Short mmCIF file of C-alpha atoms (C1' of nucleotides) in Angstrom, two decimals:
data_model
loop_
_atom_site.label_atom_id
_atom_site.label_comp_id
_atom_site.label_asym_id
_atom_site.label_seq_id
_atom_site.Cartn_x
_atom_site.Cartn_y
_atom_site.Cartn_z
CA MET A 26 22.66 -16.52 -32.50
CA GLU A 27 19.08 -15.46 -29.25
CA LYS A 28 18.02 -12.29 -29.75
CA PRO A 29 16.14 -11.61 -26.63
CA LYS A 30 13.56 -9.11 -27.86
CA ILE A 31 13.03 -6.89 -24.77
CA PRO A 32 8.75 -6.36 -24.56
CA GLY A 33 8.03 -2.57 -25.09
CA LYS A 34 6.71 -1.74 -21.85
CA THR A 35 10.35 -3.22 -20.40
CA ILE A 36 12.54 -0.44 -22.57
CA TYR A 37 9.85 2.05 -20.26
CA ARG A 38 10.64 1.10 -17.49
CA LEU A 39 14.30 0.66 -18.81
CA SER A 40 14.45 4.38 -19.23
CA ILE A 41 13.14 5.13 -15.18
CA TYR A 42 14.94 2.57 -14.16
CA HIS A 43 18.08 4.64 -14.94
CA ARG A 44 16.82 7.56 -14.10
CA CYS A 45 16.80 6.07 -10.12
CA LEU A 46 20.45 4.48 -10.64
CA ARG A 47 21.88 8.08 -12.23
CA ARG A 48 20.50 9.41 -8.47
CA LEU A 49 22.36 6.15 -7.15
CA GLU A 50 25.62 6.96 -9.16
CA ASP A 51 25.64 10.79 -7.88
CA ASN A 52 25.69 9.50 -4.32
CA SER A 53 28.33 6.85 -4.49
CA ILE A 54 26.08 4.11 -4.20
CA GLU A 55 27.44 0.55 -4.79
CA THR A 56 24.32 -1.84 -5.18
CA VAL A 57 20.93 -1.76 -4.90
CA SER A 58 18.53 -4.07 -3.71
CA SER A 59 15.48 -5.28 -6.42
CA SER A 60 13.02 -3.74 -3.65
CA SER A 61 14.33 -0.98 -3.18
CA LEU A 62 15.03 0.06 -6.93
CA ALA A 63 11.62 -0.68 -7.49
CA LYS A 64 10.05 1.62 -4.35
CA ALA A 65 11.90 4.25 -6.47
CA ALA A 66 10.52 3.53 -9.58
CA GLY A 67 7.05 2.73 -8.55
CA VAL A 68 7.10 -1.20 -9.67
CA ASN A 69 6.58 -4.20 -7.87
CA PRO A 70 10.01 -6.00 -6.78
CA ALA A 71 9.18 -9.16 -8.93
CA GLN A 72 8.44 -7.16 -12.59
CA LEU A 73 12.44 -5.58 -12.13
CA ARG A 74 13.70 -8.63 -11.22
CA ARG A 75 12.09 -9.84 -14.44
CA ASP A 76 12.72 -6.57 -16.36
CA LEU A 77 16.76 -7.08 -15.22
CA GLY A 78 16.53 -10.54 -16.35
CA TYR A 79 16.96 -9.42 -19.92
CA LEU A 80 20.41 -7.72 -19.63
CA GLY A 81 21.57 -10.71 -18.45
CA THR A 82 22.51 -11.59 -14.84
CA PHE A 83 23.81 -8.88 -13.15
CA GLY A 84 22.35 -9.22 -9.31
CA THR A 85 24.94 -10.62 -6.76
CA ARG A 86 22.53 -12.99 -4.57
CA GLY A 87 22.12 -12.12 -1.16
CA LEU A 88 23.00 -9.24 -1.84
CA GLY A 89 21.56 -7.16 -4.98
CA TYR A 90 22.88 -5.21 -8.35
CA PRO A 91 26.38 -2.84 -8.87
CA VAL A 92 24.98 0.41 -9.42
CA ILE A 93 27.75 1.33 -12.03
CA GLU A 94 27.47 -1.90 -14.11
CA LEU A 95 23.64 -2.59 -14.55
CA ALA A 96 23.33 1.87 -15.28
CA ASP A 97 25.97 1.34 -17.68
CA ALA A 98 24.36 -2.37 -19.13
CA ILE A 99 21.62 -0.40 -19.34
CA ARG A 100 22.78 3.03 -21.32
CA GLU A 101 23.95 -0.28 -23.68
CA VAL A 102 20.89 -1.94 -24.44
CA LEU A 103 19.01 1.84 -24.66
CA GLY A 104 22.22 3.21 -26.77
CA ARG A 105 21.95 6.32 -24.45
CA GLU A 106 26.34 7.23 -24.81
CA HIS A 107 25.50 10.06 -28.05
CA LEU A 108 23.59 12.47 -27.93
CA GLN A 109 20.72 12.05 -30.26
CA PRO A 110 19.69 15.23 -32.36
CA VAL A 111 15.91 16.56 -32.42
CA ILE A 112 14.09 18.60 -34.76
CA LEU A 113 10.63 20.53 -34.03
CA VAL A 114 8.23 21.26 -36.33
CA GLY A 115 5.53 23.90 -35.33
CA VAL A 116 6.89 26.78 -33.19
CA GLY A 117 3.53 28.07 -31.10
CA ASN A 118 2.78 28.13 -27.47
CA LEU A 119 3.90 24.16 -26.72
CA GLY A 120 6.38 24.13 -29.37
CA ALA A 121 7.66 27.28 -27.94
CA ALA A 122 7.78 25.39 -24.30
CA LEU A 123 9.07 21.70 -25.49
CA LEU A 124 12.40 23.86 -26.96
CA ARG A 125 12.90 25.54 -24.17
CA TYR A 126 11.92 22.29 -21.80
CA ASP A 127 15.89 21.56 -20.40
CA GLY A 128 14.27 17.39 -19.85
CA PHE A 129 15.13 16.48 -23.20
CA LYS A 130 18.98 17.12 -22.98
CA LYS A 131 18.95 15.46 -19.70
CA GLU A 132 17.70 12.45 -21.05
CA GLY A 133 20.39 12.51 -24.56
CA PHE A 134 17.96 14.08 -27.41
CA GLU A 135 19.49 17.56 -28.67
CA PRO A 136 17.18 20.37 -30.45
CA VAL A 137 19.28 21.34 -33.32
CA ALA A 138 16.52 23.26 -35.28
CA ALA A 139 12.45 24.10 -35.06
CA PHE A 140 10.62 24.75 -38.11
CA ASP A 141 6.82 27.09 -38.31
CA THR A 142 4.64 28.45 -41.17
CA VAL A 143 6.09 32.32 -39.67
CA PRO A 144 9.41 31.39 -38.50
CA GLU A 145 10.22 35.41 -38.55
CA GLU A 146 6.74 35.69 -35.21
CA VAL A 147 8.87 32.99 -32.71
CA ILE A 148 9.61 35.08 -29.84
CA LEU A 149 12.87 34.30 -28.84
CA ARG A 150 12.25 34.83 -25.26
CA GLY A 151 15.42 31.96 -24.20
CA ILE A 152 15.05 30.02 -27.16
CA SER A 153 18.79 29.07 -28.38
CA VAL A 154 17.39 27.09 -31.17
CA PRO A 155 17.23 28.32 -34.64
CA VAL A 156 14.10 29.08 -35.85
CA TYR A 157 13.97 28.01 -40.02
CA HIS A 158 10.78 28.37 -42.80
CA VAL A 159 8.95 24.63 -43.08
CA ASP A 160 9.71 25.39 -46.38
CA ASP A 161 13.44 24.41 -45.49
CA MET A 162 12.82 21.52 -43.53
CA PRO A 163 13.29 18.60 -45.79
CA SER A 164 16.70 19.81 -47.11
CA PHE A 165 17.70 20.26 -43.88
CA ILE A 166 16.45 16.91 -42.63
CA ARG A 167 18.24 15.19 -45.33
CA LYS A 168 21.45 17.85 -44.66
CA ASN A 169 21.92 17.16 -41.31
CA LYS A 170 21.16 13.29 -40.57
CA VAL A 171 18.29 14.45 -37.88
CA LYS A 172 15.73 10.71 -36.91
CA LEU A 173 13.58 12.46 -34.47
CA ALA A 174 10.46 14.81 -35.39
CA VAL A 175 8.84 16.20 -32.64
CA LEU A 176 5.47 17.61 -34.11
CA SER A 177 3.86 20.18 -31.91
CA VAL A 178 1.66 21.50 -35.36
CA PRO A 179 -2.27 22.29 -35.10
CA ALA A 180 -3.93 19.12 -35.57
CA ALA A 181 -5.57 20.18 -39.28
CA HIS A 182 -1.76 20.02 -40.41
CA ALA A 183 -0.31 16.95 -38.39
CA GLN A 184 -0.72 14.19 -41.10
CA GLU A 185 0.09 16.64 -43.30
CA VAL A 186 3.87 17.99 -41.88
CA THR A 187 3.98 13.63 -41.03
CA ASN A 188 4.24 13.37 -44.18
CA GLU A 189 6.93 15.36 -45.36
CA LEU A 190 8.40 14.76 -42.52
CA VAL A 191 8.57 10.73 -43.41
CA ASP A 192 9.46 11.73 -47.11
CA ALA A 193 12.34 13.84 -46.04
CA GLY A 194 13.63 10.45 -43.82
CA ILE A 195 12.27 11.69 -40.33
CA GLN A 196 12.39 7.57 -38.56
CA GLY A 197 10.49 8.50 -35.25
CA ILE A 198 7.57 11.09 -34.34
CA LEU A 199 6.68 12.29 -31.03
CA SER A 200 3.64 14.01 -31.47
CA PHE A 201 1.50 16.03 -29.41
CA SER A 202 -1.63 16.25 -31.92
CA PRO A 203 -4.92 14.76 -30.88
CA THR A 204 -5.06 12.74 -34.27
CA VAL A 205 -3.88 8.55 -35.59
CA LEU A 206 -1.15 9.59 -37.84
CA GLU A 207 -0.72 7.71 -40.95
CA VAL A 208 2.81 6.60 -41.48
CA PRO A 209 5.12 3.78 -43.03
CA ALA A 210 5.42 0.48 -40.72
CA SER A 211 9.13 1.95 -41.01
CA VAL A 212 8.12 5.14 -38.92
CA THR A 213 8.08 4.95 -35.02
CA VAL A 214 4.71 7.27 -34.28
CA ASN A 215 4.33 7.85 -30.62
CA SER A 216 1.50 10.17 -29.14
CA VAL A 217 0.70 12.30 -26.50
CA ASP A 218 -2.30 14.05 -26.13
CA LEU A 219 -2.32 15.87 -23.13
CA ALA A 220 -6.15 16.22 -23.47
CA LEU A 221 -6.45 12.51 -23.25
CA GLU A 222 -3.91 12.25 -20.02
CA LEU A 223 -5.98 14.82 -18.09
CA GLU A 224 -9.23 13.04 -19.18
CA GLN A 225 -7.52 9.81 -17.78
CA VAL A 226 -7.25 11.54 -14.52
CA SER A 227 -10.63 13.20 -14.21
CA LEU A 228 -12.49 9.30 -15.22
CA PHE A 229 -10.43 7.23 -12.01
CA THR A 230 -11.33 9.66 -8.87
CA MET B 27 -26.85 -3.67 -10.34
CA GLU B 28 -23.57 -4.92 -12.07
CA LYS B 29 -21.47 -2.37 -12.04
CA PRO B 30 -20.03 -3.41 -15.91
CA LYS B 31 -16.39 -2.57 -14.54
CA ILE B 32 -14.87 -1.28 -17.90
CA PRO B 33 -11.23 -1.69 -18.21
CA GLY B 34 -9.10 1.59 -17.98
CA LYS B 35 -7.73 0.87 -20.98
CA THR B 36 -11.34 1.19 -23.03
CA ILE B 37 -11.78 3.79 -21.79
CA TYR B 38 -9.08 5.78 -22.93
CA ARG B 39 -10.10 4.49 -26.71
CA LEU B 40 -13.80 5.63 -25.31
CA SER B 41 -11.86 9.18 -25.73
CA ILE B 42 -10.29 8.73 -28.96
CA TYR B 43 -13.50 7.21 -30.03
CA HIS B 44 -15.57 10.42 -28.68
CA ARG B 45 -12.95 12.32 -30.30
CA CYS B 46 -13.42 10.91 -33.83
CA LEU B 47 -17.22 10.71 -33.27
CA ARG B 48 -17.39 14.45 -32.56
CA ARG B 49 -15.83 14.61 -36.14
CA LEU B 50 -18.39 13.01 -37.64
CA GLU B 51 -21.58 14.96 -36.12
CA ASP B 52 -20.12 17.89 -37.13
CA ASN B 53 -20.49 16.54 -41.26
CA SER B 54 -23.85 15.82 -40.27
CA ILE B 55 -22.49 11.91 -41.08
CA GLU B 56 -25.21 9.66 -39.42
CA THR B 57 -24.13 6.01 -39.63
CA VAL B 58 -19.99 4.29 -39.20
CA SER B 59 -19.20 1.21 -39.14
CA SER B 60 -17.09 0.03 -37.25
CA SER B 61 -13.94 -0.98 -39.72
CA SER B 62 -14.15 2.63 -40.53
CA LEU B 63 -14.52 4.27 -37.08
CA ALA B 64 -12.06 1.68 -36.27
CA LYS B 65 -9.77 3.23 -39.02
CA ALA B 66 -10.10 6.67 -38.47
CA ALA B 67 -8.80 5.42 -33.91
CA GLY B 68 -6.08 3.54 -35.21
CA VAL B 69 -7.22 0.46 -33.39
CA ASN B 70 -8.52 -3.36 -34.76
CA PRO B 71 -12.12 -3.23 -35.25
CA ALA B 72 -12.20 -6.20 -33.10
CA GLN B 73 -10.99 -4.52 -30.55
CA LEU B 74 -13.82 -1.66 -31.17
CA ARG B 75 -16.80 -3.31 -30.96
CA ARG B 76 -15.22 -5.17 -28.28
CA ASP B 77 -15.09 -1.63 -27.00
CA LEU B 78 -18.41 -0.36 -27.54
CA GLY B 79 -20.01 -3.85 -26.58
CA TYR B 80 -18.87 -2.35 -22.93
CA LEU B 81 -21.76 0.27 -23.35
CA GLY B 82 -24.51 -1.67 -24.32
CA THR B 83 -25.90 -2.88 -27.89
CA PHE B 84 -25.65 -0.15 -30.23
CA GLY B 85 -24.50 -1.10 -33.05
CA THR B 86 -27.61 -2.24 -36.44
CA ARG B 87 -25.81 -5.02 -38.15
CA GLY B 88 -25.38 -5.29 -41.20
CA LEU B 89 -25.12 -1.01 -41.28
CA GLY B 90 -23.40 0.07 -38.30
CA TYR B 91 -23.31 2.36 -35.68
CA PRO B 92 -26.23 5.51 -35.16
CA VAL B 93 -23.11 8.16 -34.72
CA ILE B 94 -25.00 10.24 -32.85
CA GLU B 95 -26.85 7.79 -30.31
CA LEU B 96 -22.90 6.16 -30.00
CA ALA B 97 -21.88 9.61 -29.11
CA ASP B 98 -23.72 10.43 -26.73
CA ALA B 99 -23.66 6.76 -25.11
CA ILE B 100 -20.10 7.14 -24.44
CA ARG B 101 -20.51 11.52 -22.76
CA GLU B 102 -23.01 9.56 -20.45
CA VAL B 103 -20.29 6.87 -19.76
CA LEU B 104 -17.63 9.56 -19.48
CA GLY B 105 -19.22 12.04 -17.48
CA ARG B 106 -18.64 14.29 -20.46
CA GLU B 107 -21.64 16.85 -19.86
CA HIS B 108 -20.22 19.88 -17.89
CA LEU B 109 -16.91 21.62 -17.24
CA GLN B 110 -14.57 20.18 -15.08
CA PRO B 111 -12.43 23.16 -13.16
CA VAL B 112 -8.65 22.68 -13.07
CA ILE B 113 -6.26 23.97 -10.96
CA LEU B 114 -2.55 24.34 -12.54
CA VAL B 115 1.15 24.67 -10.28
CA GLY B 116 4.22 25.90 -11.80
CA VAL B 117 3.65 28.17 -14.60
CA GLY B 118 7.15 28.04 -15.70
CA ASN B 119 7.84 27.49 -19.55
CA LEU B 120 5.73 24.43 -19.87
CA GLY B 121 3.30 24.89 -17.34
CA ALA B 122 2.59 28.89 -19.34
CA ALA B 123 2.14 26.54 -22.36
CA LEU B 124 -0.41 24.07 -20.83
CA LEU B 125 -2.24 27.54 -19.65
CA ARG B 126 -2.68 28.91 -23.62
CA TYR B 127 -3.14 24.78 -24.93
CA ASP B 128 -6.72 25.33 -25.75
CA GLY B 129 -7.08 21.21 -25.96
CA PHE B 130 -8.29 21.82 -22.40
CA LYS B 131 -11.30 22.93 -23.21
CA LYS B 132 -12.09 21.41 -25.97
CA GLU B 133 -12.73 17.99 -23.96
CA GLY B 134 -14.70 19.92 -21.16
CA PHE B 135 -11.68 20.78 -18.30
CA GLU B 136 -11.14 25.12 -17.59
CA PRO B 137 -8.58 26.25 -16.01
CA VAL B 138 -9.71 28.40 -13.46
CA ALA B 139 -6.40 29.43 -12.04
CA ALA B 140 -2.61 28.86 -11.60
CA PHE B 141 0.06 29.02 -8.87
CA ASP B 142 3.64 29.67 -8.77
CA THR B 143 5.99 31.12 -6.44
CA VAL B 144 6.57 34.35 -8.13
CA PRO B 145 3.46 34.82 -9.81
CA GLU B 146 4.64 38.84 -9.74
CA GLU B 147 6.48 37.39 -12.54
CA VAL B 148 4.26 34.77 -14.74
CA ILE B 149 4.49 36.86 -17.80
CA LEU B 150 0.14 37.24 -19.44
CA ARG B 151 0.58 37.32 -22.92
CA GLY B 152 -2.26 35.44 -24.09
CA ILE B 153 -2.64 33.95 -19.99
CA SER B 154 -6.51 34.69 -19.32
CA VAL B 155 -5.94 32.80 -16.07
CA PRO B 156 -5.47 34.12 -13.15
CA VAL B 157 -2.01 33.67 -11.17
CA TYR B 158 -1.76 33.80 -7.45
CA HIS B 159 0.99 32.49 -4.92
CA VAL B 160 1.08 29.12 -3.89
CA ASP B 161 0.48 29.80 -0.19
CA ASP B 162 -2.35 30.30 -1.20
CA MET B 163 -3.08 27.10 -3.43
CA PRO B 164 -4.59 25.08 -0.25
CA SER B 165 -7.57 27.85 0.32
CA PHE B 166 -8.43 28.37 -3.41
CA ILE B 167 -8.99 24.44 -3.92
CA ARG B 168 -10.82 23.88 -0.53
CA LYS B 169 -13.66 27.09 -1.93
CA ASN B 170 -13.73 25.99 -5.04
CA LYS B 171 -13.63 22.52 -4.82
CA VAL B 172 -11.07 21.79 -7.11
CA LYS B 173 -10.67 18.18 -8.03
CA LEU B 174 -8.15 18.51 -10.82
CA ALA B 175 -4.37 19.41 -10.43
CA VAL B 176 -2.27 19.53 -13.35
CA LEU B 177 1.82 19.83 -11.78
CA SER B 178 4.24 21.46 -13.82
CA VAL B 179 6.86 21.88 -10.66
CA PRO B 180 10.67 21.70 -11.33
CA ALA B 181 11.35 17.46 -10.52
CA ALA B 182 12.81 18.86 -7.01
CA HIS B 183 8.97 20.41 -5.86
CA ALA B 184 7.68 18.06 -7.06
CA GLN B 185 6.35 15.79 -3.86
CA GLU B 186 6.00 18.88 -2.27
CA VAL B 187 3.76 20.62 -3.69
CA THR B 188 1.62 16.69 -4.36
CA ASN B 189 1.37 16.65 -0.86
CA GLU B 190 -0.08 20.43 -0.04
CA LEU B 191 -2.70 19.51 -3.26
CA VAL B 192 -3.29 16.15 -1.61
CA ASP B 193 -3.53 17.52 1.38
CA ALA B 194 -6.06 19.99 -0.32
CA GLY B 195 -8.09 17.50 -1.38
CA ILE B 196 -6.98 17.22 -5.28
CA GLN B 197 -8.31 13.94 -6.16
CA GLY B 198 -6.28 13.57 -9.44
CA ILE B 199 -2.74 14.70 -10.12
CA LEU B 200 -1.48 14.85 -14.17
CA SER B 201 2.21 15.83 -13.54
CA PHE B 202 5.27 16.28 -16.03
CA SER B 203 8.05 15.94 -13.40
CA PRO B 204 9.98 12.67 -13.78
CA THR B 205 9.94 11.49 -10.84
CA VAL B 206 7.09 9.44 -8.48
CA LEU B 207 4.83 10.25 -6.60
CA GLU B 208 3.98 9.19 -3.85
CA VAL B 209 -0.35 9.71 -3.00
CA PRO B 210 -2.90 7.43 -0.95
CA ALA B 211 -4.63 5.57 -3.39
CA SER B 212 -7.42 7.92 -3.42
CA VAL B 213 -5.88 9.48 -5.12
CA THR B 214 -4.92 9.37 -9.05
CA VAL B 215 -1.73 10.34 -10.77
CA ASN B 216 -0.91 10.29 -14.55
CA SER B 217 2.40 10.75 -15.10
CA VAL B 218 3.84 12.51 -18.45
CA ASP B 219 6.89 12.49 -19.17
CA LEU B 220 8.35 14.27 -22.23
CA ALA B 221 11.50 13.05 -22.34
CA LEU B 222 10.59 9.40 -21.59
CA GLU B 223 8.45 9.31 -24.74
CA LEU B 224 10.83 11.21 -26.83
CA GLU B 225 13.41 7.79 -25.85
CA GLN B 226 10.63 5.79 -26.79
CA VAL B 227 10.39 7.13 -30.66
CA SER B 228 14.32 6.84 -30.30
CA LEU B 229 14.41 2.93 -29.52
CA PHE B 230 12.44 1.95 -32.24
CA THR B 231 14.05 3.12 -34.64
"C1'" DT C 2 -24.67 -9.54 -47.73
"C1'" DC C 3 -22.80 -6.57 -44.74
"C1'" DG C 4 -21.13 -5.65 -40.38
"C1'" DT C 5 -22.07 -6.10 -35.68
"C1'" DG C 6 -21.81 -9.35 -31.00
"C1'" DT C 7 -18.98 -12.80 -29.13
"C1'" DG C 8 -16.94 -17.45 -27.49
"C1'" DA C 9 -13.20 -19.03 -27.36
"C1'" DA C 10 -8.27 -18.97 -28.68
"C1'" DG C 11 -4.10 -16.44 -28.11
"C1'" DA C 12 -0.62 -12.80 -27.08
"C1'" DC C 13 1.17 -10.50 -23.65
"C1'" DG C 14 2.40 -9.05 -18.94
"C1'" DT C 15 2.29 -9.60 -13.94
"C1'" DT C 16 2.77 -11.46 -9.41
"C1'" DC C 17 3.39 -15.46 -6.96
"C1'" DA C 18 6.46 -18.42 -4.30
"C1'" DC C 19 10.71 -21.05 -3.76
"C1'" DA C 20 14.80 -22.70 -4.89
"C1'" DG C 21 19.46 -21.68 -5.01
"C1'" DC C 22 23.96 -18.68 -4.78
"C1'" DT C 23 26.73 -15.66 -1.02
"C1'" DA D 8 19.37 -14.46 6.67
"C1'" DG D 9 19.21 -12.66 2.46
"C1'" DC D 10 18.36 -11.60 -1.91
"C1'" DT D 11 18.91 -12.83 -6.69
"C1'" DG D 12 16.97 -15.74 -10.86
"C1'" DT D 13 12.95 -18.30 -12.71
"C1'" DG D 14 8.89 -21.12 -13.55
"C1'" DA D 15 5.22 -21.34 -13.33
"C1'" DA D 16 0.08 -19.35 -12.23
"C1'" DC D 17 -2.37 -16.07 -12.59
"C1'" DG D 18 -5.26 -11.98 -15.04
"C1'" DT D 19 -5.71 -8.88 -18.69
"C1'" DC D 20 -5.91 -7.44 -23.52
"C1'" DT D 21 -6.02 -8.79 -27.43
"C1'" DT D 22 -7.87 -10.49 -32.19
"C1'" DC D 23 -9.84 -14.18 -34.98
"C1'" DA D 24 -14.00 -16.40 -36.69
"C1'" DC D 25 -18.27 -17.11 -37.66
"C1'" DA D 26 -23.13 -16.69 -35.90
"C1'" DC D 27 -26.99 -14.33 -36.63
"C1'" DG D 28 -29.74 -10.03 -37.33
"C1'" DA D 29 -31.16 -6.50 -40.70
#
DNA sequence: TCGTGTGAAGACGTTCACAGCT
DNA sequence: AGCTGTGAACGTCTTCACACGA
């Protein structure tokens, strides 16, 4: 069997296309051309067609792509059928904001618990997720078979916490710490460094 | 004059190297080899040497790079001498967290004001930046010649606010809205989509 | 010998341009 | 005619591998 091996960048864009398609679904639009979907997603039409080519051949020449089928196909590839449980470690300012951020739920992720070294000090305004002490983290991960973690602890403790997460069985980490985390190859890490992102903007002006 | 034309990805990594170098400066370490710095930054040694090559030739063969000179050279390229003023629009959960986030200041950015549609409702816990009504935003931008903005408003209003920012003279925007923003070519936009980032992690596990 | 600097090769990603289906 | 699907060209980024200086 051929394994299509979809490139990472394409996968990233598929998520974007999916979001655009959902809007079209909501508006009961049935077909869409590569050029208009590409414009909505902010990419080149040829690139979009190339990306969709990884899903098989869907489009109708002369017409465009069927919105619903295409959205389903992307969902299948991205495995978006059920909500993924996520834990969050480090309920400081940023962590608390992330817990309240509803964008995660919209995209299929559900924060099921949060951990901090001083859980009693966490202000619970608008947070419906339980906050526990980090000592309880490994057992929680194992018991609930959580695979994804969001890391928003101070940089100085990021590696230490990461080690605990990995030992407990976490397979994917979204980190907001401005450090390079060392993990086994089997664990995926995605780092978002807010200051670096802002810097990028400033350098191209 | 030859303009070396440093690639965007290299610039991004230069920022990372710079952060690593600062730690070395703090520890009074005077020279560093490409391999050890590369490891700290999480890149391939050859890539690091290639990147540093854009700055001119600094290293001493057989020895490594002088930490201080190298850090200075990067600072010069990145134009990091003075603090850049930044405004933030949309002081919701995420926006408030970003205001309290001290990582920006450490990297040379200073939030000078924030704007919201209901500034009076913003809880000021730990926020030292003044929060004004969005109606006052354009005049503030013009008066203070602010060039950079962080956008953390709901997706539905992102484009509208962006238009106002651009009209008022903003040249770089760091957006946290999950939408594609339309701007003139002269304006740089960098989008951070938190849900997409988490999704990326989940897809590679 | 150690580690930089760099030509050359390779991997990867994007875009063009057009054949072919509806 | 309109729009997809894709070979091929192109451009960019990464890595190798080695000459050369300290």
